[in-house]
PDB file of C-alpha atoms and ligand atoms in Angstrom:
ATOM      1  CA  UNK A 182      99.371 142.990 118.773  1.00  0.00           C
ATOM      2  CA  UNK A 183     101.518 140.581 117.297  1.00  0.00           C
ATOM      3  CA  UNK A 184     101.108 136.884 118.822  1.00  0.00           C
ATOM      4  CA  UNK A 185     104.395 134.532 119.550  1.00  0.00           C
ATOM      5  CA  UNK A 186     104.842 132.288 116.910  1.00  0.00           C
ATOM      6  CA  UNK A 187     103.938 128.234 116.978  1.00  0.00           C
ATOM      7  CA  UNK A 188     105.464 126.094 114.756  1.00  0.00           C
ATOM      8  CA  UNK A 189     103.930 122.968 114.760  1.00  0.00           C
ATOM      9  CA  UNK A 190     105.119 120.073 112.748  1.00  0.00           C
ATOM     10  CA  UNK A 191     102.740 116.906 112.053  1.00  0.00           C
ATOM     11  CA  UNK A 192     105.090 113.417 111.646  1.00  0.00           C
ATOM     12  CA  UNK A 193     101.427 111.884 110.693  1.00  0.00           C
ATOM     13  CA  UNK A 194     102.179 108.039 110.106  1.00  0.00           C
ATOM     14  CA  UNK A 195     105.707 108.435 110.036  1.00  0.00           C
ATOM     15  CA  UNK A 196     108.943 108.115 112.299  1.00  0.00           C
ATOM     16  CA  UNK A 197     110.452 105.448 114.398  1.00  0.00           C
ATOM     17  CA  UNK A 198     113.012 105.242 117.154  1.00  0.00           C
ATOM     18  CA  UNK A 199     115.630 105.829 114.908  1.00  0.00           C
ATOM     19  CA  UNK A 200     113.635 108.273 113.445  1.00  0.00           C
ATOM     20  CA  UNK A 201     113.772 110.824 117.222  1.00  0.00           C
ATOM     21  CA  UNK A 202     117.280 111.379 116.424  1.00  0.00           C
ATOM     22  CA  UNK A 203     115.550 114.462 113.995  1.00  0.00           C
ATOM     23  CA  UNK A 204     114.357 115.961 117.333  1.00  0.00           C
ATOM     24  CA  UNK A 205     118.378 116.827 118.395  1.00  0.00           C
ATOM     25  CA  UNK A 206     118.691 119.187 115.380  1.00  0.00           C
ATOM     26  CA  UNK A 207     114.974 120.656 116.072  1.00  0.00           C
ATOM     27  CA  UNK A 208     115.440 121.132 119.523  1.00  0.00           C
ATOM     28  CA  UNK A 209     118.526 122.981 119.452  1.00  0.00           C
ATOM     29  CA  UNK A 210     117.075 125.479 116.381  1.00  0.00           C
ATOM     30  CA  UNK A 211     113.974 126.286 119.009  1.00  0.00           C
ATOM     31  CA  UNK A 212     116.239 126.923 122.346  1.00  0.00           C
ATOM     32  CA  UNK A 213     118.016 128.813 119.967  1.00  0.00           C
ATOM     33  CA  UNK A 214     115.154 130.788 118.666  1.00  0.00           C
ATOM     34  CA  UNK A 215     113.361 131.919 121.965  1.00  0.00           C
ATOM     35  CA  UNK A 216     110.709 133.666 120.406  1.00  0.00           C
ATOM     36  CA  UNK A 217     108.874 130.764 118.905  1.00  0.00           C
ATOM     37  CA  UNK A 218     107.196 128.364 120.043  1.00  0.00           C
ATOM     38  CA  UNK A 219     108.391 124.842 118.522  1.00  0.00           C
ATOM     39  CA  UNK A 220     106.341 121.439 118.783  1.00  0.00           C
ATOM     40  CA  UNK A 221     106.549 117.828 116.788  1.00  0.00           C
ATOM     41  CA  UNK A 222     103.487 116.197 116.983  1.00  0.00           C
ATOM     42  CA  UNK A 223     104.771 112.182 116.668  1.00  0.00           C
ATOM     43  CA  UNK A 224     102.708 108.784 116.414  1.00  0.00           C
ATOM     44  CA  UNK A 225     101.494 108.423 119.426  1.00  0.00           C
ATOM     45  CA  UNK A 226     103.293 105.697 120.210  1.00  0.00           C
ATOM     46  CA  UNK A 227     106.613 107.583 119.954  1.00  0.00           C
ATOM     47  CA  UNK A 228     105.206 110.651 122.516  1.00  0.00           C
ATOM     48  CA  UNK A 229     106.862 109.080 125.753  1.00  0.00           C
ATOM     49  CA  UNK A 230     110.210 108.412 124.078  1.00  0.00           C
ATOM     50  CA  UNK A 231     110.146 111.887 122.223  1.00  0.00           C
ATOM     51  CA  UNK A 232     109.927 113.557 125.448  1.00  0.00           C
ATOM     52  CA  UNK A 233     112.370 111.407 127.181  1.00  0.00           C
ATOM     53  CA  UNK A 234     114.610 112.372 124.462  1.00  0.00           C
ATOM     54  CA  UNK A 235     113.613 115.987 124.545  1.00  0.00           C
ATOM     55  CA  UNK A 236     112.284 117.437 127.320  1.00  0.00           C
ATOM     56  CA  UNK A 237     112.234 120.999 126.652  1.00  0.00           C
ATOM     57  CA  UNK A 238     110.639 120.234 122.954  1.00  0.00           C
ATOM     58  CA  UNK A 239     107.272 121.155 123.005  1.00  0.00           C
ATOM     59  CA  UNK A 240     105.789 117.147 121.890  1.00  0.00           C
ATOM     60  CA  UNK A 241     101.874 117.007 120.631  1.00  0.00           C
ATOM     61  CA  UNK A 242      99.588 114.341 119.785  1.00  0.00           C
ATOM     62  CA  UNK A 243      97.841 113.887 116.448  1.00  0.00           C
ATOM     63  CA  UNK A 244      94.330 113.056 117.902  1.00  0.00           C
ATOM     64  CA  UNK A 245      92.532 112.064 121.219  1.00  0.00           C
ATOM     65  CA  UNK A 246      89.249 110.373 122.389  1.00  0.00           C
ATOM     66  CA  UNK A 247      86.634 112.547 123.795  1.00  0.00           C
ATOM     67  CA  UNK A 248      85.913 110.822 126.944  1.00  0.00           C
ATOM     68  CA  UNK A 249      88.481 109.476 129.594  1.00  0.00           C
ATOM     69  CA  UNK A 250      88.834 105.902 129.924  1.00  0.00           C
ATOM     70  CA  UNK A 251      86.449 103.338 129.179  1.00  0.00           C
ATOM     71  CA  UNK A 252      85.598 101.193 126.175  1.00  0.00           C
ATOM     72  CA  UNK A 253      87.010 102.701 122.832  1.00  0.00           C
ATOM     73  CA  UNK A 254      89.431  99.733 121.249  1.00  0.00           C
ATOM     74  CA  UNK A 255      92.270 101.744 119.673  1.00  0.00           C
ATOM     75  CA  UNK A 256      91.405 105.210 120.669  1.00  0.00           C
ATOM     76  CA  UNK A 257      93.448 107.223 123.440  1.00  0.00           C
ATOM     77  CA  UNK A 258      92.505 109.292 125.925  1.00  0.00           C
ATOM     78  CA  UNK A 259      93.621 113.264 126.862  1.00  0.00           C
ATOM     79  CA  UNK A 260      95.171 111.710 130.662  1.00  0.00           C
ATOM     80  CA  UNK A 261      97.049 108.742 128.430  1.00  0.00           C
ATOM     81  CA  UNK A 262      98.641 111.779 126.281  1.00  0.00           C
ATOM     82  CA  UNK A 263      99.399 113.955 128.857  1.00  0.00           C
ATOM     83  CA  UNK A 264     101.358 110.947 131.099  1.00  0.00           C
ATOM     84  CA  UNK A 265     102.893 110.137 127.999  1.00  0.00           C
ATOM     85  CA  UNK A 266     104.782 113.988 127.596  1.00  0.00           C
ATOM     86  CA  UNK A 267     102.147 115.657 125.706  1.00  0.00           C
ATOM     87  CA  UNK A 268     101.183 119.437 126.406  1.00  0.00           C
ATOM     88  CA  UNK A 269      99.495 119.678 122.773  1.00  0.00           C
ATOM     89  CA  UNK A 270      97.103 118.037 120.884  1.00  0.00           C
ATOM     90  CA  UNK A 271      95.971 118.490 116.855  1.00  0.00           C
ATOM     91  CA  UNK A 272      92.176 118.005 116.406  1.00  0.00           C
ATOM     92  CA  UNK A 273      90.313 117.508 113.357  1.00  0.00           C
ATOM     93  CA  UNK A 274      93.050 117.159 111.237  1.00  0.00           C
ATOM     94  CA  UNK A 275      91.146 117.274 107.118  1.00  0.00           C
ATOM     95  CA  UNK A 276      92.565 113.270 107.098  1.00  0.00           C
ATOM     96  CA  UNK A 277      90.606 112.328 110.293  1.00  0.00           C
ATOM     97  CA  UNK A 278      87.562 114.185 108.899  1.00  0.00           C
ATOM     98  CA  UNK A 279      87.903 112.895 105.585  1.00  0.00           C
ATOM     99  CA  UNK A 280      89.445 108.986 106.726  1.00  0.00           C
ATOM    100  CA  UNK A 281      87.864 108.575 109.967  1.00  0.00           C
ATOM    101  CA  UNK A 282      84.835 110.736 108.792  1.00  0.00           C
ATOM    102  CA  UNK A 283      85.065 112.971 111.904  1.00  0.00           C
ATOM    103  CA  UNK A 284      82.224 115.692 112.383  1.00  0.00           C
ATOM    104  CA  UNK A 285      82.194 118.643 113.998  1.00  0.00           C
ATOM    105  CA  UNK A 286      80.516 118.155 116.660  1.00  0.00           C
ATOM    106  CA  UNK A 287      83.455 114.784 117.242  1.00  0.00           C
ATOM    107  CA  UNK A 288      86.236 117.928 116.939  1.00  0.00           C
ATOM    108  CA  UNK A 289      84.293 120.259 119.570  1.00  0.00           C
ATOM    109  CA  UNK A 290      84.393 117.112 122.160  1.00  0.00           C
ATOM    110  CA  UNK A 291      87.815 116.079 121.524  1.00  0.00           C
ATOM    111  CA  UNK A 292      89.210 119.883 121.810  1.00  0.00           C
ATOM    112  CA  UNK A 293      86.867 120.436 124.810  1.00  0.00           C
ATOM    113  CA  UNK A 294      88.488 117.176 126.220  1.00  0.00           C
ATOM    114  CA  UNK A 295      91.817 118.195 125.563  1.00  0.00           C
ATOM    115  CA  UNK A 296      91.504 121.485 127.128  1.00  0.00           C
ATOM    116  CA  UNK A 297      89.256 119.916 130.415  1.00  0.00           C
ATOM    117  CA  UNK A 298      92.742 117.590 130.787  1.00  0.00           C
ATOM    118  CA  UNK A 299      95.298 120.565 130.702  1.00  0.00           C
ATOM    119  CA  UNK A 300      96.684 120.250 126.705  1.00  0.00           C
ATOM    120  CA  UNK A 301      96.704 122.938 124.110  1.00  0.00           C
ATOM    121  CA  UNK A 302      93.898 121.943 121.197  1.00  0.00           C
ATOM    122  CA  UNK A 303      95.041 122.666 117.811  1.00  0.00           C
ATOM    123  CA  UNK A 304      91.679 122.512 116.013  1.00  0.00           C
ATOM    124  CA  UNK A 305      92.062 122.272 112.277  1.00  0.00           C
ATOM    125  CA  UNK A 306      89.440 123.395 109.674  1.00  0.00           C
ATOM    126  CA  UNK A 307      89.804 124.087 106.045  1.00  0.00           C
ATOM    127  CA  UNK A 308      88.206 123.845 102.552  1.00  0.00           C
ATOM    128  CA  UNK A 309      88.233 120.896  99.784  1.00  0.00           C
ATOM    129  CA  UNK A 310      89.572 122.135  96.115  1.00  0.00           C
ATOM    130  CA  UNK A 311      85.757 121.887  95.065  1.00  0.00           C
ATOM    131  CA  UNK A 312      84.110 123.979  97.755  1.00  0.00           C
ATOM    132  CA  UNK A 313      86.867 126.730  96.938  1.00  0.00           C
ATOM    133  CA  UNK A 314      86.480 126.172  93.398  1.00  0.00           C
ATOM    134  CA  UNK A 315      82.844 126.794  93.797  1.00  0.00           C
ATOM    135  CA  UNK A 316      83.423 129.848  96.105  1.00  0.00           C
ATOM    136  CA  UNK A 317      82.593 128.583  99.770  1.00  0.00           C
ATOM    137  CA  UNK A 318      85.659 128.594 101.400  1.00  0.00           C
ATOM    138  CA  UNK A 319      85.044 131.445 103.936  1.00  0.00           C
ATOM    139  CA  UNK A 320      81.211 129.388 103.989  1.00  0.00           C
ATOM    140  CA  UNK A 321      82.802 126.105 104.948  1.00  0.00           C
ATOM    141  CA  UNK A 322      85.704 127.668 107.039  1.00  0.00           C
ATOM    142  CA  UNK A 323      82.910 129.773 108.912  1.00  0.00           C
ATOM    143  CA  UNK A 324      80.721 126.356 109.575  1.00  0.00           C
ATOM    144  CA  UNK A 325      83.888 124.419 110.714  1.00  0.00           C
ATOM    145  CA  UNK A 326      84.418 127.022 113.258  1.00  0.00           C
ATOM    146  CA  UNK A 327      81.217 127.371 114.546  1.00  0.00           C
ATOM    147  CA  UNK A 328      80.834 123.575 115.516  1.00  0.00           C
ATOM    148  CA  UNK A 329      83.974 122.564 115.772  1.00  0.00           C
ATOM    149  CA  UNK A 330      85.894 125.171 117.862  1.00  0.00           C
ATOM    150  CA  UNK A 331      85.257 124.837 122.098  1.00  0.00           C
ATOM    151  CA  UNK A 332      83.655 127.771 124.034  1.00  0.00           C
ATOM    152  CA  UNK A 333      86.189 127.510 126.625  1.00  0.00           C
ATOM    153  CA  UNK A 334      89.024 128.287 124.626  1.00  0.00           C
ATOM    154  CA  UNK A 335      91.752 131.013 125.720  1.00  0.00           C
ATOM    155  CA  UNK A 336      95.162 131.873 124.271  1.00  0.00           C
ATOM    156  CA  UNK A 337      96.963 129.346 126.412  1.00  0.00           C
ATOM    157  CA  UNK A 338      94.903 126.557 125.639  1.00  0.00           C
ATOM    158  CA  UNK A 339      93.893 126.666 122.238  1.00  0.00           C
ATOM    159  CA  UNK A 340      95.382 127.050 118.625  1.00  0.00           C
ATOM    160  CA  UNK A 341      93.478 127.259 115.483  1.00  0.00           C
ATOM    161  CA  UNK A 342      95.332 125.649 112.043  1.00  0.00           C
ATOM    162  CA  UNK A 343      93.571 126.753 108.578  1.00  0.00           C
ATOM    163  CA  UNK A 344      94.542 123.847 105.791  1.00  0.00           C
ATOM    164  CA  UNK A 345      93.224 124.018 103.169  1.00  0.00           C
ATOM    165  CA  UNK A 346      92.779 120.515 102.003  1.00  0.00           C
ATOM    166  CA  UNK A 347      94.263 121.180  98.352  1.00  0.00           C
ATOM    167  CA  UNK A 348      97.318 122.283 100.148  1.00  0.00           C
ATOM    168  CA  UNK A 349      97.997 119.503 102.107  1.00  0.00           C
ATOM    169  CA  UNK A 350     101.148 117.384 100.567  1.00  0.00           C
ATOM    170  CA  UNK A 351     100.696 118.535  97.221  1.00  0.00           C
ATOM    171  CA  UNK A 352     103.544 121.847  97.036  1.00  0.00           C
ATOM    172  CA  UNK A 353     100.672 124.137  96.393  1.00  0.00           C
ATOM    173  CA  UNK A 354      99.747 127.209  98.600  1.00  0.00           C
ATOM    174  CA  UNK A 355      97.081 129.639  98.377  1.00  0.00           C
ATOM    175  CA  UNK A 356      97.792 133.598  97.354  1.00  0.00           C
ATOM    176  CA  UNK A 357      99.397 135.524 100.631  1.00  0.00           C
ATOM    177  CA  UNK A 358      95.791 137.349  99.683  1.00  0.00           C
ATOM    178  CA  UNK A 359      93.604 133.985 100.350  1.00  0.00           C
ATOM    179  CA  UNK A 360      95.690 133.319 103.172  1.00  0.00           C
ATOM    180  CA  UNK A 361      94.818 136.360 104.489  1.00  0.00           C
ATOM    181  CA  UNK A 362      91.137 136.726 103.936  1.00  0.00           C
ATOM    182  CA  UNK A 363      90.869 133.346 105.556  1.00  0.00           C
ATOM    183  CA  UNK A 364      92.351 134.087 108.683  1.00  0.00           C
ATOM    184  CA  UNK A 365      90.665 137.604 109.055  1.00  0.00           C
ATOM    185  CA  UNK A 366      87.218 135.186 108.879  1.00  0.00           C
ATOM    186  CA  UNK A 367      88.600 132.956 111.545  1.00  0.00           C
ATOM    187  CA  UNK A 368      89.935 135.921 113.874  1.00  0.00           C
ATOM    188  CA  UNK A 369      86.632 137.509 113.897  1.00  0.00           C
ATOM    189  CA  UNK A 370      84.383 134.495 114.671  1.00  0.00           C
ATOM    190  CA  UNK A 371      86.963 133.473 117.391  1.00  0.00           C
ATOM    191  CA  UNK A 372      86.125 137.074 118.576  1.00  0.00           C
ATOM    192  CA  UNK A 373      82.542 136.649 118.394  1.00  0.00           C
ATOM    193  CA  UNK A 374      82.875 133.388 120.247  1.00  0.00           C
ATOM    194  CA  UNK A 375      84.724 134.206 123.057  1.00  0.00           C
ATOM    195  CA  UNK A 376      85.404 137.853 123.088  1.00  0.00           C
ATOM    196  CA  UNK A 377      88.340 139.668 123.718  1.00  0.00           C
ATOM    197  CA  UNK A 378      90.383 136.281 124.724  1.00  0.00           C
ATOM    198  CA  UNK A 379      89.971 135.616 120.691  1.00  0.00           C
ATOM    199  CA  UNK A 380      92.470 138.365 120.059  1.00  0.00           C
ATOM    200  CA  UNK A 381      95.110 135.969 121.664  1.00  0.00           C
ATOM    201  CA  UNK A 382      94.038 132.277 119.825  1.00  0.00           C
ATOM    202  CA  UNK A 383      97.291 131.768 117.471  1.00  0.00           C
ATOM    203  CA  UNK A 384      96.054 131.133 114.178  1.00  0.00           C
ATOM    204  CA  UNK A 385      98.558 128.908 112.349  1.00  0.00           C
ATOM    205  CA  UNK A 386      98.320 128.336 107.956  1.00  0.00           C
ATOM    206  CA  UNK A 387      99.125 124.822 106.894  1.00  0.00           C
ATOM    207  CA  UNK A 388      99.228 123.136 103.682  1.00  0.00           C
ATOM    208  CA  UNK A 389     102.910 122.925 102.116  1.00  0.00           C
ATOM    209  CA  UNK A 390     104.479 125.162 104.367  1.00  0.00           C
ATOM    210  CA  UNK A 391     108.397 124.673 103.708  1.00  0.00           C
ATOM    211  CA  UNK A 392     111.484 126.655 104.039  1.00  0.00           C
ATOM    212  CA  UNK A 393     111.310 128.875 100.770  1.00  0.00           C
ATOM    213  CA  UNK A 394     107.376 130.065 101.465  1.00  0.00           C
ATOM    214  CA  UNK A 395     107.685 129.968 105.192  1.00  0.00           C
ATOM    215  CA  UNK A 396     108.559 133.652 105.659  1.00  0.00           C
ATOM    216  CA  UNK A 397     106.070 135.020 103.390  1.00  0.00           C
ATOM    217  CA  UNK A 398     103.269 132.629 104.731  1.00  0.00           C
ATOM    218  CA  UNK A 399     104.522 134.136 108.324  1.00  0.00           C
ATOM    219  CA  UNK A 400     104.150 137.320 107.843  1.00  0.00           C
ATOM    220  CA  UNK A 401     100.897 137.690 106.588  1.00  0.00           C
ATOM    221  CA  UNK A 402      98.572 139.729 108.612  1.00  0.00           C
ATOM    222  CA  UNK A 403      96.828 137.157 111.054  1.00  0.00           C
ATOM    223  CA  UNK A 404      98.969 133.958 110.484  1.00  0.00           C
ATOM    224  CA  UNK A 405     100.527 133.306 114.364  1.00  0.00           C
ATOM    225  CA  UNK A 406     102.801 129.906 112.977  1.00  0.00           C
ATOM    226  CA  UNK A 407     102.003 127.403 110.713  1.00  0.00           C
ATOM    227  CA  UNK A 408     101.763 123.592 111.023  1.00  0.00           C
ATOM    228  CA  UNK A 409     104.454 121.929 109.077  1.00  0.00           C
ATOM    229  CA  UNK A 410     103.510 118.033 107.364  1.00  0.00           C
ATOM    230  CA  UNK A 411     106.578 116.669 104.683  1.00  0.00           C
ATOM    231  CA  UNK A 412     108.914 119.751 106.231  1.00  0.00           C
ATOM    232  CA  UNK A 413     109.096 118.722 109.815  1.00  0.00           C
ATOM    233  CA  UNK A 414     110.032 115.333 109.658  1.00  0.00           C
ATOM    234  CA  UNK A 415     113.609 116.121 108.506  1.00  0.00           C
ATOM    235  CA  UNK A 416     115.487 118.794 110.979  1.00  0.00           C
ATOM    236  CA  UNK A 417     117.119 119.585 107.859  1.00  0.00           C
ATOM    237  CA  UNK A 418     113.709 120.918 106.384  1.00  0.00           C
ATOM    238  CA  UNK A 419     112.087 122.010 109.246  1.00  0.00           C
ATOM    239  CA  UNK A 420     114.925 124.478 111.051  1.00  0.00           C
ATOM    240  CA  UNK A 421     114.938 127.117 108.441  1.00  0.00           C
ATOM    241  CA  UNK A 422     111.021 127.110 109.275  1.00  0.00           C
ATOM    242  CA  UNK A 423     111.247 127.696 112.805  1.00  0.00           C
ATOM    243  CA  UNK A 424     114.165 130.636 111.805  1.00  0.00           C
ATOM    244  CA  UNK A 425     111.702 132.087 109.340  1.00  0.00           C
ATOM    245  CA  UNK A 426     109.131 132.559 112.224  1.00  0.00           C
ATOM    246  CA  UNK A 427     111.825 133.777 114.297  1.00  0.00           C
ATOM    247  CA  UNK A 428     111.953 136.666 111.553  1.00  0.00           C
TER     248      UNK A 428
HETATM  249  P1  PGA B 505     102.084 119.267 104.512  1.00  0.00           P
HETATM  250  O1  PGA B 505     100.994 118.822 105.590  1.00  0.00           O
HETATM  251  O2  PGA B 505     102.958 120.306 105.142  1.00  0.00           O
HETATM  252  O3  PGA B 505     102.835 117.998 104.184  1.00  0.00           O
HETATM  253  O4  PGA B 505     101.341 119.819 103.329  1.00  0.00           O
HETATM  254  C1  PGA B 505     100.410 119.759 106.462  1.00  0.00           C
HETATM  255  C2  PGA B 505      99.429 119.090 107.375  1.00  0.00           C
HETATM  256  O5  PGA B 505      98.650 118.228 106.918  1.00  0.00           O
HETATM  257  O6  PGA B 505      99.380 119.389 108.586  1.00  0.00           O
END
């Protein structure tokens, strides 16, 4: 059964105001493109004026606390993001887990929290150069899952984004064959974790996704969308990915 596409794209620490006038172009491309699922994922400071400007776009956050108010200097809750216009949220992002040295068991609680608070949880997991180098991708992929990914999950309320970390920003992709042995791994532990509703978890690729690989990233077997870094911030860029999942 193939699953609608999500394309997600990831403005990480970039945009402005001025900068939401990209959103027009994107917005357009995904009423457009009915099939697919389109979100931006800005700083979170630009969420509420995103959504003012767009309301149909699908807007996401980059990260949230686990808990829902209380003494966390900087940090922003699941009930701030979802007042703001959020319906999405990315968790675990390799940067956060590398940066803000994130664990797993930090990813499950923020995804569980997202999901508790009504937002989609995009949880990310993926595999340094090294570890692939050395042959543990599927291990480390397999281990990110396990503590990372929330037992509540369903198809509506939670996404799964495999980046491999050597990927991410640097023009290089894995094989289509990677790609795919990857997300077979992840497809059958979200089965074993929560059954039949695993069939239905979108599982996106990520890691210079762009308009001339997009359609051969999207079509491999298991890959539901793909979250989109340098390529969204630019409607320009990021429109031929959304008409690529469109197929
Ligand atoms: P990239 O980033 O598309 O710029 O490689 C992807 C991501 O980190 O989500």
């Amino acid at each position: 059964m193939a699953l609608r596409k999500l394309v997600a794209g990831n403005w990480k620490m970039n945009g402005s105001l001025a900068a939401l006038s990209e959103l027009d172009g994107i917005a357009a491309a995904a009423a457009a493109h009915a099939g697919v699922d389109v979100a931006i994922c800005p700083p979170a400071t630009l969420i509420a004026a995103a959504h003012a400007r767009q309301p149909h776009l699908g807007i996401g956050a980059q990260d949230c606390h686990w808990n829902d108010a209380g003494a966390h200097t900087g940090c922003v809750s699941v009930a701030m993001l979802a007042e703001a216009g959020a319906t999405s949220v990315i968790v675990g992002h390799s940067e956060r887990r590398a940066d803000n040295h994130e664990t797993d068991a930090e990813v499950q609680a923020k995804a569980c929290a997202a999901i508790a608070g009504g937002l989609t949880a995009i949880v990310c997991v993926g595999e340094t150069e090294a570890q692939r180098d050395a042959g543990d991708a599927v291990a480390v992929v397999d281990g990110q899952l396990g503590g990372s990914l929330p037992r509540t999950g369903t198809g509506a309320n939670l996404v799964v984004a495999y980046e491999p970390v050597w990927a991410i920003g640097t023009g290089r992709t894995p094989s289509t064959a990677d790609v795919a042995e990857i997300h077979a791994v992840i497809r059958s532990r979200l089965m074993a974790l929560l059954g039949l509703e695993g069939s239905k978890v979108r599982i996106l690729y990520g890691g210079s996704v762009k308009a001339s690989n997009a359609a051969e990233l999207l079509h491999v077997a298991n890959v539901d969308g793909a979250l989109v870094g340098g390529a969204s911030l630019k409607a320009a860029d990021f429109v031929p990915i959304i008409e690529a999942a469109q197929g």
